[in-house]
Coordinates of C-alpha atoms in Angstrom, one line a residue:
Chain A
E1 CA 0.0 0.0 0.0
A2 CA 1.4 3.4 -1.0
G3 CA 1.9 5.9 1.7
V4 CA 1.1 9.5 1.8
T5 CA 2.9 11.3 -1.0
Q6 CA 3.7 15.0 -1.3
F7 CA 5.0 17.0 -4.2
P8 CA 7.3 18.9 -4.6
S9 CA 9.7 17.8 -2.0
H10 CA 11.4 21.2 -2.1
S11 CA 10.3 24.5 -3.6
V12 CA 12.3 27.7 -3.7
I13 CA 10.4 30.8 -4.8
E14 CA 10.7 34.5 -4.5
K15 CA 8.5 36.7 -2.3
G16 CA 5.3 37.5 -4.0
Q17 CA 5.2 34.4 -6.2
T18 CA 2.7 31.6 -6.0
V19 CA 3.4 28.0 -5.0
T20 CA 1.0 25.0 -5.0
L21 CA 1.8 22.0 -2.9
R22 CA 0.1 18.7 -3.5
C23 CA -0.8 15.8 -1.2
D24 CA -2.0 12.3 -2.2
P25 CA -3.3 10.5 0.9
I26 CA -3.4 6.8 1.4
S27 CA -6.2 5.3 -0.7
G28 CA -9.4 5.1 1.2
H29 CA -8.5 7.6 3.9
D30 CA -11.3 10.1 4.2
N31 CA -9.4 12.4 6.6
L32 CA -6.7 14.6 5.3
Y33 CA -4.7 17.1 7.3
W34 CA -2.2 19.8 6.6
Y35 CA 0.4 20.8 9.2
R36 CA 3.4 23.2 9.0
R37 CA 6.7 23.3 10.7
V38 CA 8.4 26.7 10.6
M39 CA 12.2 26.5 11.2
G40 CA 13.0 24.9 14.6
K41 CA 9.5 25.4 15.9
E42 CA 6.7 23.1 16.6
I43 CA 4.6 21.4 13.9
K44 CA 1.3 23.3 13.8
F45 CA -2.1 22.3 12.5
L46 CA -3.4 24.1 9.5
L47 CA -6.6 22.3 8.5
H48 CA -8.6 19.1 8.3
F49 CA -10.6 17.7 5.4
V50 CA -13.2 15.0 5.7
K51 CA -13.5 13.8 2.1
E52 CA -14.0 17.0 0.1
S53 CA -15.3 19.1 3.0
K54 CA -13.3 21.4 5.3
Q55 CA -13.9 20.1 8.8
D56 CA -11.6 22.5 10.6
E57 CA -9.5 25.3 9.1
S58 CA -8.8 27.1 12.3
G59 CA -5.0 26.8 11.8
M60 CA -4.8 28.5 8.4
P61 CA -2.7 31.6 9.1
N62 CA -4.4 34.1 6.6
N63 CA -6.2 34.4 3.4
R64 CA -3.0 33.9 1.3
F65 CA -3.4 30.2 2.0
L66 CA -6.0 28.2 0.0
A67 CA -6.6 24.5 0.5
E68 CA -8.7 22.4 -1.8
R69 CA -9.7 18.7 -2.0
T70 CA -11.9 18.4 -5.0
G71 CA -13.5 15.0 -5.3
G72 CA -12.2 14.0 -1.9
T73 CA -9.0 12.4 -3.2
Y74 CA -5.8 14.5 -3.4
S75 CA -5.4 17.9 -1.9
T76 CA -3.6 21.1 -2.9
L77 CA -2.4 23.9 -0.7
K78 CA -1.7 27.1 -2.5
V79 CA 0.2 30.1 -1.1
Q80 CA -0.4 33.3 -3.0
P81 CA 1.4 35.6 -2.7
A82 CA 4.2 34.0 -0.7
E83 CA 5.9 35.9 2.1
L84 CA 9.2 35.2 3.8
E85 CA 7.5 33.9 6.9
D86 CA 5.8 31.2 4.9
S87 CA 9.1 29.3 4.7
G88 CA 9.0 25.9 6.4
V89 CA 8.0 22.3 5.9
Y90 CA 4.4 21.5 5.0
F91 CA 3.3 18.1 6.1
C92 CA 0.2 16.3 4.9
A93 CA -1.3 13.4 6.9
S94 CA -4.3 11.1 6.4
T95 CA -6.3 8.6 8.4
R96 CA -9.2 6.4 7.8
Q97 CA -12.5 7.4 9.4
G98 CA -12.7 5.8 12.8
L99 CA -9.1 4.9 13.2
G100 CA -7.6 5.4 16.7
T101 CA -7.2 9.0 17.8
G102 CA -3.9 10.5 16.8
E103 CA -2.8 7.7 14.5
L104 CA -2.0 9.9 11.5
F105 CA 0.0 8.7 8.5
F106 CA 2.3 11.5 7.4
G107 CA 4.1 12.3 4.2
E108 CA 7.7 13.3 4.0
G109 CA 6.8 16.9 3.8
S110 CA 7.2 19.7 1.2
R111 CA 9.9 22.1 2.1
L112 CA 9.1 25.7 1.0
T113 CA 11.8 28.3 0.9
V114 CA 10.7 31.9 0.2
L115 CA 13.5 34.3 -0.7
Chain B
G1 CA -4.7 26.6 25.1
N2 CA -3.0 23.3 24.7
S3 CA 0.8 23.1 24.5
V4 CA 3.6 20.6 24.5
T5 CA 7.1 21.3 25.8
Q6 CA 9.9 18.9 25.0
M7 CA 13.6 19.1 25.8
E8 CA 15.9 21.0 23.4
G9 CA 18.2 19.0 21.2
P10 CA 20.3 17.8 19.7
V11 CA 20.9 14.8 22.0
T12 CA 24.0 12.9 21.2
L13 CA 24.5 9.4 22.7
S14 CA 26.8 6.5 22.2
E15 CA 25.3 3.2 21.1
E16 CA 23.8 1.2 24.0
A17 CA 23.4 4.3 26.2
F18 CA 20.1 5.0 28.0
L19 CA 17.8 7.6 26.5
T20 CA 15.4 10.0 28.1
I21 CA 13.6 12.7 26.2
N22 CA 11.4 14.8 28.4
C23 CA 8.0 16.0 27.5
T24 CA 5.4 17.9 29.5
Y25 CA 2.1 19.2 28.4
T26 CA -0.7 21.7 29.2
A27 CA -4.2 20.7 28.3
T28 CA -7.7 20.6 29.9
G29 CA -9.2 17.3 30.7
Y30 CA -7.5 14.0 29.7
P31 CA -5.8 14.3 26.3
S32 CA -4.3 11.4 24.5
L33 CA -0.5 11.5 24.3
F34 CA 1.8 10.4 21.5
W35 CA 5.4 10.2 20.4
Y36 CA 6.0 10.5 16.7
V37 CA 9.4 9.8 15.1
Q38 CA 10.8 11.1 11.8
Y39 CA 13.7 9.2 10.4
P40 CA 15.9 10.9 7.8
G41 CA 14.1 11.1 4.4
E42 CA 10.8 9.8 5.8
G43 CA 7.5 11.1 7.0
L44 CA 6.5 11.2 10.7
Q45 CA 5.5 7.8 12.1
L46 CA 3.6 7.1 15.2
L47 CA 6.0 5.5 17.7
L48 CA 3.7 5.0 20.7
K49 CA 0.7 6.4 22.4
A50 CA -1.2 6.4 25.7
T51 CA -4.8 7.4 26.0
K52 CA -5.4 7.6 29.8
A53 CA -3.5 8.3 33.0
D54 CA -1.0 5.7 34.1
D55 CA -1.1 4.0 30.7
K56 CA 2.3 3.0 29.3
G57 CA 2.9 3.1 25.6
S58 CA 5.7 1.0 24.2
N59 CA 7.1 0.1 20.8
K60 CA 10.6 -0.9 19.4
G61 CA 12.1 -0.8 22.9
F62 CA 10.8 2.7 23.6
E63 CA 8.4 3.4 26.5
A64 CA 6.5 6.4 27.8
T65 CA 4.1 6.6 30.8
Y66 CA 1.2 9.0 30.9
R67 CA 1.7 10.9 34.2
K68 CA -1.3 13.0 35.0
E69 CA 0.1 14.3 38.3
T70 CA 3.2 15.7 36.6
T71 CA 1.6 16.3 33.2
S72 CA 4.4 14.4 31.6
F73 CA 5.1 11.8 29.0
H74 CA 8.8 11.2 28.9
L75 CA 10.3 8.9 26.3
E76 CA 12.8 6.3 27.4
K77 CA 14.8 3.5 25.9
G78 CA 17.3 1.4 27.8
S79 CA 19.8 0.8 25.0
V80 CA 19.8 3.0 21.9
Q81 CA 21.1 1.9 18.5
V82 CA 22.5 4.0 15.6
S83 CA 19.3 3.2 13.7
D84 CA 17.4 5.2 16.4
S85 CA 18.9 8.4 15.1
A86 CA 15.9 10.6 14.2
V87 CA 13.8 13.5 15.3
Y88 CA 11.3 12.7 18.0
F89 CA 8.1 14.7 18.5
C90 CA 5.8 14.6 21.5
A91 CA 2.2 15.4 20.8
L92 CA -1.3 15.5 22.3
S93 CA -4.8 15.2 21.1
P94 CA -7.5 16.7 23.3
P95 CA -10.4 14.5 24.2
G96 CA -13.2 14.5 21.6
T97 CA -11.2 16.3 18.9
A98 CA -10.4 13.3 16.7
S99 CA -6.8 13.7 15.4
K100 CA -6.1 17.4 15.7
L101 CA -2.6 17.1 17.2
T102 CA -0.6 19.7 19.1
F103 CA 3.1 19.0 18.7
G104 CA 6.3 19.9 20.6
T105 CA 9.2 21.4 18.8
G106 CA 10.9 18.0 18.3
T107 CA 14.2 16.6 19.7
R108 CA 16.9 15.4 17.3
L109 CA 18.7 12.3 18.5
Q110 CA 22.1 11.3 17.1
V111 CA 23.5 8.0 18.1
T112 CA 27.1 7.2 17.4
L113 CA 29.2 4.0 17.5

């Protein structure tokens, strides 16, 4: 069974540009999460999808961030326009509905560097 | 709000040394507690968990006990191996909130021969 895959693994862009990160969850996992780790700090929750619906987007930092999950399969996270403080590693995670609390399956992360 | 505090790294140990990584938390009620591990080039993996006070989670020789009185969930291993070199994250999930995790900052462990 394939794990959670994320693309790109690393993106370097200039301030003001746009970047789109993609996450393919494990097949059959209805729950999809985005988290972010800014340099040396804790991993912070961004949002949670159940299928194609946003269940909780309380962690999204501002309206420059847009997450979608059309069709309830893969998800994209777009940052437009990117700012320096957006640099970090963006993790995607998934879990099947009803799986034990906290047992998330994570991807390797997409590292974003904004210059 | 909820928070997790874990010891600063990096932690450097010789193979077969004893490992402790401290983790304390702040949360209302009885959260579930977790240790996740990220090996080089891989995603985070659940290492162990405990869902109620005095529970002990264990896996791959690692253990952690849910201590409500000290709000702690320290990670221990009696004899580390080079293959244990990774970043370890302590995390909590508040009761009734499914899998919305609050993480600590992570502790890098480097084990040498």
